């Protein structure tokens, strides 16, 4: 299984590899700061509708 993963990774272009790394970093960032992100989004929507 690991050799198939290594072969697949080597076939990817640099742009694809960077995209996967960026998606993983964003997912980890959102998962670890979810409460803050959710609070900011809620405040933004609340501000729009309470004018």
PDB file of C-alpha atoms in Angstrom:
ATOM      1  CA  UNK A   1       0.000   0.000   0.000  1.00  0.00           C
ATOM      2  CA  UNK A   2       2.766   2.440   0.885  1.00  0.00           C
ATOM      3  CA  UNK A   3       4.606   1.794  -2.387  1.00  0.00           C
ATOM      4  CA  UNK A   4       1.451   2.573  -4.363  1.00  0.00           C
ATOM      5  CA  UNK A   5       1.089   5.822  -2.439  1.00  0.00           C
ATOM      6  CA  UNK A   6       4.721   6.748  -3.122  1.00  0.00           C
ATOM      7  CA  UNK A   7       4.313   5.998  -6.836  1.00  0.00           C
ATOM      8  CA  UNK A   8       1.140   8.068  -6.983  1.00  0.00           C
ATOM      9  CA  UNK A   9       2.845  10.980  -5.184  1.00  0.00           C
ATOM     10  CA  UNK A  10       5.809  10.927  -7.589  1.00  0.00           C
ATOM     11  CA  UNK A  11       3.442  11.134 -10.597  1.00  0.00           C
ATOM     12  CA  UNK A  12       1.866  14.368  -9.332  1.00  0.00           C
ATOM     13  CA  UNK A  13       3.071  17.716 -10.630  1.00  0.00           C
ATOM     14  CA  UNK A  14       4.500  20.342  -8.303  1.00  0.00           C
ATOM     15  CA  UNK A  15       1.299  22.396  -8.520  1.00  0.00           C
ATOM     16  CA  UNK A  16      -0.803  19.390  -7.499  1.00  0.00           C
ATOM     17  CA  UNK A  17       1.502  18.618  -4.574  1.00  0.00           C
ATOM     18  CA  UNK A  18       1.333  22.227  -3.387  1.00  0.00           C
ATOM     19  CA  UNK A  19      -2.453  22.177  -3.707  1.00  0.00           C
ATOM     20  CA  UNK A  20      -2.717  19.058  -1.524  1.00  0.00           C
ATOM     21  CA  UNK A  21      -0.412  20.582   1.097  1.00  0.00           C
ATOM     22  CA  UNK A  22      -2.395  23.833   1.098  1.00  0.00           C
ATOM     23  CA  UNK A  23      -5.738  22.035   1.425  1.00  0.00           C
ATOM     24  CA  UNK A  24      -4.389  19.975   4.329  1.00  0.00           C
ATOM     25  CA  UNK A  25      -2.976  23.082   6.053  1.00  0.00           C
ATOM     26  CA  UNK A  26      -6.269  24.969   5.661  1.00  0.00           C
ATOM     27  CA  UNK A  27      -8.288  22.015   6.944  1.00  0.00           C
ATOM     28  CA  UNK A  28      -6.027  21.684   9.996  1.00  0.00           C
ATOM     29  CA  UNK A  29      -6.154  25.423  10.596  1.00  0.00           C
ATOM     30  CA  UNK A  30      -9.932  25.553  10.432  1.00  0.00           C
ATOM     31  CA  UNK A  31     -10.295  22.435  12.585  1.00  0.00           C
ATOM     32  CA  UNK A  32      -8.076  23.838  15.320  1.00  0.00           C
ATOM     33  CA  UNK A  33      -9.626  27.324  15.252  1.00  0.00           C
ATOM     34  CA  UNK A  34     -13.218  26.323  14.452  1.00  0.00           C
ATOM     35  CA  UNK A  35     -14.761  28.072  17.456  1.00  0.00           C
ATOM     36  CA  UNK A  36     -13.053  31.358  16.543  1.00  0.00           C
ATOM     37  CA  UNK A  37     -13.968  31.056  12.843  1.00  0.00           C
ATOM     38  CA  UNK A  38     -17.584  30.206  13.676  1.00  0.00           C
ATOM     39  CA  UNK A  39     -17.806  33.147  16.090  1.00  0.00           C
ATOM     40  CA  UNK A  40     -16.412  35.581  13.528  1.00  0.00           C
ATOM     41  CA  UNK A  41     -18.819  34.362  10.839  1.00  0.00           C
ATOM     42  CA  UNK A  42     -21.765  34.605  13.240  1.00  0.00           C
ATOM     43  CA  UNK A  43     -20.788  38.167  14.191  1.00  0.00           C
ATOM     44  CA  UNK A  44     -20.499  39.152  10.537  1.00  0.00           C
ATOM     45  CA  UNK A  45     -23.958  37.808   9.690  1.00  0.00           C
ATOM     46  CA  UNK A  46     -25.423  39.321  12.849  1.00  0.00           C
ATOM     47  CA  UNK A  47     -23.980  42.712  11.890  1.00  0.00           C
ATOM     48  CA  UNK A  48     -25.481  42.488   8.376  1.00  0.00           C
ATOM     49  CA  UNK A  49     -28.994  41.736   9.615  1.00  0.00           C
ATOM     50  CA  UNK A  50     -29.109  44.103  12.626  1.00  0.00           C
ATOM     51  CA  UNK A  51     -28.598  47.366  10.745  1.00  0.00           C
TER      52      UNK A  51
END
